[in-house]
CSV table of C-alpha atoms in Angstrom, one decimal:
chain,number,residue,atom,x,y,z
A,1,MET,CA,3.6,4.8,-1.2
A,2,LYS,CA,5.9,5.1,1.8
A,3,MET,CA,8.7,2.5,1.6
A,4,GLN,CA,9.1,0.0,4.5
A,5,SER,CA,12.6,-1.2,5.1
A,6,LEU,CA,12.8,-5.0,5.2
A,7,ARG,CA,16.0,-4.7,7.2
A,8,ARG,CA,14.1,-2.7,9.9
A,9,ARG,CA,11.2,-5.2,9.8
A,10,ILE,CA,13.6,-8.1,10.4
A,11,LEU,CA,15.3,-6.4,13.2
A,12,LEU,CA,12.1,-5.5,14.9
A,13,ALA,CA,10.8,-9.1,14.4
A,14,PHE,CA,14.0,-10.6,16.0
A,15,ILE,CA,14.1,-8.1,18.8
A,16,ALA,CA,10.5,-8.5,19.6
A,17,SER,CA,10.8,-12.3,19.5
A,18,SER,CA,13.9,-12.3,21.7
A,19,ALA,CA,12.3,-9.9,24.1
A,20,LEU,CA,9.3,-12.1,24.4
A,21,ALA,CA,11.4,-15.3,24.9
A,22,ALA,CA,13.4,-13.5,27.5
A,23,LEU,CA,10.2,-12.3,29.3
A,24,LEU,CA,8.8,-15.8,29.4
A,25,PHE,CA,12.2,-17.3,30.5
A,26,GLY,CA,12.2,-14.7,33.4
A,27,LEU,CA,8.6,-15.5,34.4
A,28,SER,CA,9.3,-19.3,34.3
A,29,THR,CA,12.4,-18.6,36.3
A,30,ILE,CA,10.4,-16.7,39.0
A,31,ILE,CA,7.7,-19.4,39.1
A,32,PHE,CA,10.2,-22.2,39.2
A,33,ALA,CA,12.1,-20.5,42.2
A,34,TYR,CA,8.7,-20.1,44.2
A,35,HIS,CA,7.8,-23.7,43.4
A,36,THR,CA,11.2,-25.0,44.5
A,37,GLU,CA,10.9,-22.9,47.7
A,38,ASP,CA,7.5,-24.4,48.4
A,39,GLN,CA,8.8,-27.9,47.7
A,40,VAL,CA,11.6,-27.4,50.1
A,41,PHE,CA,9.2,-26.2,52.8
A,42,GLU,CA,7.1,-29.3,51.9
A,43,THR,CA,9.9,-31.7,52.3
A,44,PHE,CA,11.0,-30.2,55.7
A,45,LEU,CA,7.4,-30.5,56.8
A,46,LYS,CA,7.1,-34.1,55.8
A,47,ALA,CA,10.4,-35.1,57.6
A,48,GLU,CA,9.2,-33.1,60.7
A,49,ALA,CA,5.7,-34.7,60.5
A,50,SER,CA,7.3,-38.2,60.7
A,51,TYR,CA,9.1,-37.1,63.7
A,52,VAL,CA,5.9,-35.7,65.4
A,53,GLU,CA,3.9,-38.8,64.5
A,54,GLN,CA,6.4,-40.9,66.3
A,55,GLN,CA,5.9,-38.7,69.3
A,56,LEU,CA,2.1,-39.0,69.1
A,57,ALA,CA,2.3,-42.8,68.7
A,58,SER,CA,4.4,-43.0,71.9
A,59,ASP,CA,2.0,-40.7,73.7
A,60,THR,CA,4.8,-38.3,74.6
A,61,LEU,CA,4.9,-34.5,74.6
A,62,VAL,CA,5.0,-33.2,71.1
A,63,THR,CA,8.0,-31.0,70.6
A,64,PRO,CA,8.9,-30.2,67.0
A,65,ARG,CA,12.6,-30.0,66.0
A,66,LEU,CA,12.1,-27.1,63.6
A,67,THR,CA,12.3,-23.8,65.6
A,68,PHE,CA,9.8,-22.2,63.1
A,69,ALA,CA,7.3,-25.2,63.4
A,70,SER,CA,4.4,-25.5,66.0
A,71,TYR,CA,2.0,-28.4,66.8
A,72,TYR,CA,-1.6,-27.7,67.2
A,73,LYS,CA,-4.0,-30.4,68.5
A,74,GLU,CA,-7.2,-28.9,67.1
A,75,ILE,CA,-8.3,-26.6,64.5
A,76,SER,CA,-9.7,-24.3,67.0
A,77,ALA,CA,-6.2,-23.8,68.3
A,78,LEU,CA,-4.9,-22.4,65.0
A,79,PRO,CA,-4.5,-18.7,64.6
A,80,GLN,CA,-7.9,-17.1,63.8
A,81,PRO,CA,-7.0,-15.9,60.2
A,82,ILE,CA,-5.9,-19.5,59.3
A,83,GLN,CA,-9.1,-20.9,60.8
A,84,THR,CA,-11.2,-18.6,58.7
A,85,SER,CA,-9.3,-19.6,55.5
A,86,LEU,CA,-9.6,-23.3,56.3
A,87,LEU,CA,-13.5,-22.8,56.6
A,88,HIS,CA,-13.6,-21.5,53.0
A,89,ALA,CA,-10.8,-23.8,51.6
A,90,PRO,CA,-10.3,-26.9,53.9
A,91,THR,CA,-7.7,-28.4,51.6
A,92,ARG,CA,-5.5,-25.4,51.7
A,93,ASN,CA,-2.0,-25.7,53.1
A,94,GLU,CA,-0.3,-22.4,52.3
A,95,PHE,CA,-1.4,-19.0,53.9
A,96,ALA,CA,-0.2,-15.4,53.3
A,97,LEU,CA,-1.4,-13.2,56.2
A,98,ASP,CA,-1.2,-9.5,56.8
A,99,GLY,CA,2.2,-8.0,57.6
A,100,GLY,CA,4.0,-10.2,55.2
A,101,ARG,CA,3.6,-13.3,57.3
A,102,HIS,CA,3.6,-16.6,55.4
A,103,PHE,CA,2.6,-20.1,56.9
A,104,HIS,CA,2.7,-23.8,55.6
A,105,LEU,CA,0.2,-26.2,57.1
A,106,PHE,CA,0.7,-30.0,57.3
A,107,ARG,CA,-2.2,-32.2,58.5
A,108,LEU,CA,-1.3,-35.0,61.0
A,109,SER,CA,-3.2,-38.0,62.3
A,110,LYS,CA,-4.0,-36.0,65.3
A,111,GLY,CA,-3.7,-32.3,64.9
A,112,PHE,CA,-1.7,-29.9,62.6
A,113,LEU,CA,1.8,-28.9,62.2
A,114,LEU,CA,2.1,-25.2,61.4
A,115,ALA,CA,5.3,-23.7,60.1
A,116,ASP,CA,5.9,-19.9,60.1
A,117,VAL,CA,8.3,-19.6,57.1
A,118,THR,CA,8.3,-15.8,57.0
A,119,GLU,CA,12.0,-15.5,57.9
A,120,GLN,CA,12.9,-18.6,55.6
A,121,LEU,CA,11.4,-17.0,52.3
A,122,VAL,CA,14.7,-16.8,50.4
A,123,VAL,CA,13.0,-15.8,47.1
A,124,ARG,CA,11.3,-13.0,48.7
A,125,GLN,CA,14.5,-11.6,50.0
A,126,MET,CA,16.3,-12.0,46.6
A,127,ARG,CA,13.5,-10.5,44.5
A,128,GLN,CA,15.3,-7.2,43.9
A,129,GLN,CA,18.5,-8.9,42.9
A,130,LEU,CA,16.5,-11.5,40.8
A,131,ALA,CA,14.7,-8.7,39.1
A,132,VAL,CA,18.0,-6.8,38.3
A,133,PHE,CA,19.5,-10.1,37.0
A,134,LEU,CA,16.5,-10.9,34.7
A,135,PHE,CA,16.5,-7.3,33.4
A,136,THR,CA,20.3,-7.5,32.6
A,137,LEU,CA,19.7,-10.8,31.0
A,138,LEU,CA,16.8,-9.3,28.9
A,139,LEU,CA,19.0,-6.4,27.8
A,140,ILE,CA,21.9,-8.7,26.9
A,141,VAL,CA,19.6,-11.1,24.9
A,142,VAL,CA,17.8,-8.1,23.0
A,143,LEU,CA,21.3,-6.6,22.2
A,144,CYS,CA,22.7,-9.9,21.0
A,145,SER,CA,19.5,-10.7,18.9
A,146,ALA,CA,19.6,-7.1,17.4
A,147,GLY,CA,23.2,-7.6,16.4
A,148,PHE,CA,22.6,-11.0,15.0
A,149,ALA,CA,19.5,-9.8,13.2
A,150,TYR,CA,21.4,-6.9,11.7
A,151,LEU,CA,24.2,-9.2,10.3
A,152,LEU,CA,21.6,-11.6,9.1
A,153,ALA,CA,19.5,-9.1,7.3
A,154,ARG,CA,22.6,-7.4,5.8
A,155,ARG,CA,23.7,-10.8,4.5
A,156,VAL,CA,20.3,-11.9,3.3
A,157,LEU,CA,19.2,-8.6,1.8
A,158,LYS,CA,22.5,-7.7,0.0
A,159,PRO,CA,21.7,-9.6,-3.2
A,160,LEU,CA,18.0,-8.1,-3.0
A,161,HIS,CA,19.6,-4.6,-2.8
A,162,GLN,CA,22.0,-5.5,-5.6
A,163,LEU,CA,18.9,-6.6,-7.7
A,164,THR,CA,17.1,-3.4,-6.7
A,165,ARG,CA,19.9,-1.2,-7.8
A,166,VAL,CA,20.2,-3.0,-11.2
A,167,VAL,CA,16.4,-2.5,-11.7
A,168,ASP,CA,16.6,1.2,-10.8
A,169,SER,CA,19.7,1.9,-12.9
A,170,THR,CA,18.2,0.1,-15.8
A,171,GLY,CA,15.0,2.0,-15.7
A,172,GLN,CA,16.7,5.4,-15.4
A,173,GLN,CA,19.8,5.0,-17.6
A,174,SER,CA,18.7,4.7,-21.3
A,175,ALA,CA,22.3,3.6,-22.1
A,176,MET,CA,21.9,0.4,-20.2
A,177,PRO,CA,19.7,-2.0,-22.3
A,178,LEU,CA,16.8,-3.7,-20.7
A,179,THR,CA,18.0,-7.1,-21.9
A,180,ALA,CA,21.3,-6.9,-20.0
A,181,SER,CA,22.1,-10.5,-18.8
A,182,PHE,CA,22.3,-9.6,-15.1
A,183,ALA,CA,20.6,-12.8,-13.7
A,184,ASN,CA,23.9,-14.7,-13.9
A,185,ASP,CA,25.5,-12.5,-11.2
A,186,PHE,CA,23.0,-13.9,-8.6
A,187,SER,CA,23.2,-17.1,-6.5
A,188,PRO,CA,20.8,-19.9,-7.5
A,189,ASP,CA,18.3,-19.2,-4.8
A,190,GLU,CA,15.0,-17.4,-4.5
A,191,ILE,CA,16.6,-14.0,-5.4
A,192,GLY,CA,18.4,-15.5,-8.3
A,193,ARG,CA,15.1,-17.0,-9.6
A,194,LEU,CA,13.5,-13.5,-9.2
A,195,ALA,CA,16.3,-12.1,-11.2
A,196,GLN,CA,15.9,-14.6,-14.0
A,197,ALA,CA,12.1,-14.0,-14.1
A,198,LEU,CA,12.8,-10.2,-14.3
A,199,GLN,CA,15.4,-10.7,-17.0
A,200,LYS,CA,12.8,-12.8,-19.1
A,201,SER,CA,10.1,-10.2,-18.5
A,202,TRP,CA,12.4,-7.4,-19.6
A,203,GLN,CA,13.4,-9.2,-22.7
A,204,ARG,CA,9.7,-9.7,-23.7
A,205,VAL,CA,8.9,-6.0,-22.9
A,206,ALA,CA,11.9,-4.9,-24.9
A,207,GLU,CA,10.9,-7.0,-27.9
A,208,PHE,CA,7.4,-5.7,-27.6
A,209,ILE,CA,8.4,-2.0,-27.3
A,210,GLY,CA,10.7,-2.5,-30.4
A,211,ARG,CA,7.9,-3.8,-32.5
A,212,GLU,CA,5.6,-1.0,-31.4
A,213,GLN,CA,8.3,1.6,-32.2
A,214,GLN,CA,8.9,0.0,-35.6
A,215,PHE,CA,5.2,-0.2,-36.2
A,216,THR,CA,4.6,3.5,-35.2
A,217,GLN,CA,7.5,4.6,-37.5
A,218,ASP,CA,6.2,2.6,-40.4
A,219,VAL,CA,2.6,4.0,-40.0
A,220,SER,CA,3.8,7.5,-39.7
A,221,HIS,CA,6.0,7.2,-42.8
A,222,GLU,CA,3.3,5.4,-44.9
A,223,LEU,CA,0.7,7.8,-43.9
A,224,ARG,CA,2.7,11.0,-44.3
A,225,THR,CA,3.6,10.2,-47.9
A,226,PRO,CA,-0.1,10.1,-49.3
A,227,LEU,CA,-1.1,13.0,-47.1
A,228,THR,CA,1.8,15.0,-48.7
A,229,VAL,CA,0.5,14.0,-52.1
A,230,ILE,CA,-3.1,15.0,-51.2
A,231,GLN,CA,-1.9,18.4,-49.9
A,232,GLY,CA,-0.1,19.1,-53.1
A,233,ALA,CA,-3.2,18.1,-55.2
A,234,LEU,CA,-5.5,20.2,-53.0
A,235,THR,CA,-3.2,23.3,-53.4
A,236,LEU,CA,-3.2,22.8,-57.1
A,237,ILE,CA,-7.0,22.3,-57.3
A,238,GLN,CA,-7.4,25.4,-55.2
A,239,HIS,CA,-5.5,27.6,-57.9
A,240,SER,CA,-7.7,26.2,-60.5
A,241,PRO,CA,-11.0,27.9,-61.7
A,242,LEU,CA,-13.7,26.6,-59.1
A,243,THR,CA,-17.1,27.3,-58.4
A,244,THR,CA,-18.1,28.7,-55.0
A,245,GLN,CA,-19.4,25.1,-54.0
A,246,GLN,CA,-16.2,23.4,-55.3
A,247,LEU,CA,-13.9,25.9,-53.4
A,248,LEU,CA,-15.9,25.1,-50.1
A,249,LEU,CA,-15.4,21.5,-50.6
A,250,VAL,CA,-11.6,21.9,-51.3
A,251,GLN,CA,-11.4,23.8,-48.0
A,252,ARG,CA,-13.2,21.1,-46.2
A,253,LEU,CA,-10.7,18.6,-47.7
A,254,GLN,CA,-7.7,20.8,-46.6
A,255,SER,CA,-9.2,21.2,-43.1
A,256,ALA,CA,-9.7,17.4,-42.8
A,257,GLN,CA,-6.2,16.8,-44.2
A,258,LEU,CA,-4.8,19.2,-41.5
A,259,GLN,CA,-6.8,17.3,-38.8
A,260,ILE,CA,-5.3,14.0,-40.0
A,261,ASN,CA,-1.8,15.5,-39.6
A,262,GLN,CA,-2.5,16.7,-36.2
A,263,THR,CA,-3.9,13.4,-35.2
A,264,ILE,CA,-0.8,11.6,-36.5
A,265,GLU,CA,1.4,13.9,-34.4
A,266,THR,CA,-0.6,13.4,-31.4
A,267,LEU,CA,-0.6,9.5,-31.7
A,268,MET,CA,3.1,9.7,-32.2
A,269,LEU,CA,3.3,11.8,-29.0
A,270,LEU,CA,1.3,9.2,-27.0
A,271,ALA,CA,3.6,6.5,-28.4
A,272,ARG,CA,6.8,8.3,-26.9
A,273,GLU,CA,7.7,8.3,-23.3
A,274,GLN,CA,8.8,12.0,-23.1
A,275,LEU,CA,6.3,14.8,-23.4
A,276,PRO,CA,7.0,17.6,-26.0
A,277,ALA,CA,8.0,20.8,-24.8
A,278,ALA,CA,4.9,22.8,-23.3
A,279,ALA,CA,4.4,26.4,-24.3
A,280,PRO,CA,1.7,29.0,-23.5
A,281,VAL,CA,-1.2,28.5,-25.9
A,282,LYS,CA,-4.2,30.9,-26.4
A,283,LEU,CA,-7.3,28.8,-25.8
A,284,LEU,CA,-10.0,30.8,-27.7
A,285,PRO,CA,-8.3,30.6,-31.2
A,286,LEU,CA,-7.9,26.9,-30.8
A,287,VAL,CA,-11.5,26.5,-29.7
A,288,GLU,CA,-12.6,28.5,-32.8
A,289,GLN,CA,-10.5,26.3,-35.0
A,290,SER,CA,-11.9,23.2,-33.6
A,291,ILE,CA,-15.4,24.5,-34.1
A,292,LEU,CA,-14.6,25.2,-37.7
A,293,GLN,CA,-13.1,21.8,-38.2
A,294,GLN,CA,-16.2,20.1,-36.6
A,295,GLN,CA,-18.9,22.4,-38.0
A,296,ALA,CA,-20.0,19.8,-40.8
A,297,LYS,CA,-21.5,17.8,-37.9
A,298,LEU,CA,-24.0,20.6,-37.2
A,299,ASP,CA,-25.4,20.8,-40.8
A,300,GLY,CA,-29.0,20.8,-40.9
A,301,LYS,CA,-29.5,21.1,-37.1
A,302,THR,CA,-31.0,23.9,-34.9
A,303,VAL,CA,-28.3,24.1,-32.4
A,304,LYS,CA,-27.2,27.2,-30.6
A,305,LEU,CA,-23.5,27.7,-29.7
A,306,GLN,CA,-22.5,29.6,-26.7
A,307,LEU,CA,-18.8,30.5,-26.0
A,308,ASP,CA,-17.8,32.0,-22.7
A,309,ILE,CA,-14.0,32.1,-23.0
A,310,SER,CA,-11.9,35.1,-22.3
A,311,VAL,CA,-9.5,36.3,-25.1
A,312,GLN,CA,-6.7,36.4,-22.5
A,313,SER,CA,-7.3,32.6,-21.4
A,314,GLN,CA,-4.3,30.4,-22.1
A,315,LEU,CA,-3.0,27.1,-21.1
A,316,THR,CA,0.6,25.7,-21.1
A,317,MET,CA,0.8,22.5,-23.0
A,318,ASP,CA,1.4,21.2,-26.6
A,319,GLU,CA,-0.7,22.8,-29.0
A,320,ASN,CA,-1.6,19.7,-31.2
A,321,SER,CA,-2.5,17.8,-28.0
A,322,LEU,CA,-4.8,20.6,-26.9
A,323,LEU,CA,-6.5,20.7,-30.3
A,324,ILE,CA,-7.0,16.8,-30.3
A,325,LEU,CA,-8.8,17.2,-26.9
A,326,LEU,CA,-11.0,20.0,-28.2
A,327,ASN,CA,-11.8,18.2,-31.5
A,328,ASN,CA,-13.0,15.0,-29.6
A,329,LEU,CA,-15.0,16.8,-26.9
A,330,ILE,CA,-16.6,19.4,-29.3
A,331,GLY,CA,-16.9,16.9,-32.1
A,332,ASN,CA,-18.9,14.5,-29.7
A,333,ALA,CA,-21.1,17.4,-28.6
A,334,PHE,CA,-21.8,18.4,-32.3
A,335,GLU,CA,-22.5,14.9,-33.5
A,336,HIS,CA,-25.0,13.7,-30.6
A,337,THR,CA,-26.9,17.1,-30.2
A,338,THR,CA,-29.7,17.4,-32.8
A,339,SER,CA,-31.3,20.7,-31.3
A,340,GLY,CA,-30.8,22.9,-28.3
A,341,VAL,CA,-27.7,24.5,-26.8
A,342,ILE,CA,-24.0,23.6,-26.7
A,343,GLY,CA,-21.9,25.6,-24.1
A,344,ILE,CA,-18.2,25.8,-24.2
A,345,THR,CA,-16.8,27.7,-21.2
A,346,PHE,CA,-13.4,28.2,-19.4
A,347,GLN,CA,-13.2,29.4,-15.9
A,348,HIS,CA,-10.6,28.9,-13.0
A,349,GLN,CA,-8.6,26.5,-15.3
A,350,VAL,CA,-11.6,24.3,-15.9
A,351,LEU,CA,-12.8,23.8,-19.5
A,352,THR,CA,-16.5,22.6,-19.7
A,353,VAL,CA,-18.2,21.3,-22.8
A,354,GLN,CA,-21.9,20.8,-22.2
A,355,ASP,CA,-24.6,19.8,-24.7
A,356,SER,CA,-28.3,19.3,-24.7
A,357,GLY,CA,-28.2,15.9,-26.6
A,358,SER,CA,-29.7,12.5,-25.6
A,359,GLY,CA,-26.8,11.6,-23.4
A,360,ILE,CA,-24.7,8.6,-23.0
A,361,ASP,CA,-26.4,5.1,-22.6
A,362,ALA,CA,-26.6,4.2,-19.0
A,363,SER,CA,-25.0,0.9,-19.7
A,364,ILE,CA,-21.7,2.3,-20.8
A,365,ARG,CA,-21.3,5.4,-18.7
A,366,GLU,CA,-18.8,3.7,-16.4
A,367,GLN,CA,-16.7,2.3,-19.3
A,368,VAL,CA,-17.0,5.3,-21.6
A,369,PHE,CA,-13.3,6.2,-21.4
A,370,GLU,CA,-12.4,2.8,-22.3
A,371,SER,CA,-11.2,2.1,-25.9
A,372,GLY,CA,-13.8,0.6,-28.1
A,373,VAL,CA,-16.8,1.5,-25.9
A,374,LYS,CA,-19.4,3.5,-27.8
A,375,GLY,CA,-23.2,3.8,-27.9
A,376,GLN,CA,-25.6,2.1,-30.2
A,377,SER,CA,-26.0,5.3,-32.3
A,378,SER,CA,-22.5,6.2,-32.6
A,379,GLN,CA,-20.9,6.0,-36.0
A,380,GLY,CA,-17.3,6.1,-34.7
A,381,MET,CA,-14.9,3.5,-33.5
A,382,GLY,CA,-15.2,4.3,-29.8
A,383,VAL,CA,-11.7,5.7,-29.4
A,384,GLY,CA,-12.4,9.4,-28.9
A,385,LEU,CA,-12.9,9.5,-25.3
A,386,SER,CA,-10.3,6.9,-24.7
A,387,LEU,CA,-7.8,9.1,-26.5
A,388,VAL,CA,-9.1,12.0,-24.3
A,389,LYS,CA,-8.4,9.9,-21.3
A,390,ARG,CA,-4.8,9.1,-22.5
A,391,LEU,CA,-4.0,12.7,-23.3
A,392,CYS,CA,-5.3,13.9,-19.9
A,393,ASP,CA,-3.2,11.3,-18.0
A,394,LYS,CA,-0.2,12.3,-20.2
A,395,TRP,CA,-0.6,16.0,-19.2
A,396,GLN,CA,-1.9,15.4,-15.7
A,397,ILE,CA,-5.4,16.9,-16.6
A,398,LEU,CA,-8.2,16.0,-14.2
A,399,TYR,CA,-11.4,15.0,-16.1
A,400,GLN,CA,-15.1,14.4,-15.1
A,401,LEU,CA,-18.0,13.3,-17.2
A,402,HIS,CA,-21.7,13.6,-16.2
A,403,SER,CA,-24.4,12.4,-18.5
A,404,ASN,CA,-28.2,11.8,-18.5
A,405,ASN,CA,-31.1,12.0,-20.8
A,406,GLN,CA,-30.9,15.8,-20.9
A,407,GLY,CA,-27.4,16.0,-22.1
A,408,THR,CA,-23.6,15.5,-21.4
A,409,CYS,CA,-21.1,17.6,-19.5
A,410,VAL,CA,-17.3,17.1,-19.6
A,411,ARG,CA,-15.1,19.0,-17.5
A,412,LEU,CA,-11.3,19.3,-17.7
A,413,GLN,CA,-9.3,20.6,-14.8
A,414,PHE,CA,-6.0,21.8,-16.1
A,415,PRO,CA,-2.9,22.1,-13.7
A,416,ASP,CA,-2.0,25.7,-12.7
């Protein structure tokens, strides 16, 4: 996942909010300037209208004092564009005509007072200077906001960066224990509470890992001892006078004992964080070894086995891990197929194990790789495919499973 910097997001948020505030301020400034200018014209016209009303009351010749104001006795005497506008909007008192001319109208008791304020439009004349001023102000506000946001983000995020470095270094350096008391280095704020929560979680994880490691070591030791005894006893028995049937049984016991050793090694591997060293492994001999180890599951069955694996085919991984994969896949195919064909092929780094058995129950096909999930007819513990999944994840092997009432097909895509 691509990382998004909190500092950059804070900077962008401050800059965007400051730019928006500056734009709104500039817009309100322009509106206020135009409104103020209109109010000035309205005040002048009201004062001039009082003077004209006195002239009308004394029945003398109406002569406005303002040089840009004119008196019109009737609406028909007004300029034609203004007459047309008044027909559509009788209450209108401001008019913008062609050529940039601008008029304000004031209604009198007898007639109209019309002011041509084109030359008095101060805001229009200052629009360019006002735009430059507002743009400069916007630039200053954005720069100041960016600087303030940078300093604020640096100050606020400093303990968070410190906590991130502690977490990264703890996870990468085995010499640094997970239970290191680092939470006391942070202030008693939200980040300090996060550090305390992480420290407690790490302590619990460290204790759990310690118990798991001790359990794994104990189980490995306790299992290896009786297996060694069994191996010695089988060796002694094998050198004793035996019938052909007894010798076959001893060989089966030795094969099972070897398989248990391999399983213990693989389980120990899964319990470790580091993978064992990978090496080129011939695939066909391991497949044949797995078939021999699982052949007892085919006793009394009319099953035809088809192998399509080149003698030169090889994979680069741990031999025990590969053998456990093969034992589980081939063992499942042998166990759940009573008649028909079982095919094992390897082409283009894809290993396919396909059987003609009854297939996996539809109710568990989606969860078949989970531990403990098994079909009603299964005699196992439901951990085989779960172990396959864990090994595939460990070695970055892609896996697919398709199953129906005509059989099951498992494909493993090994990395190049």
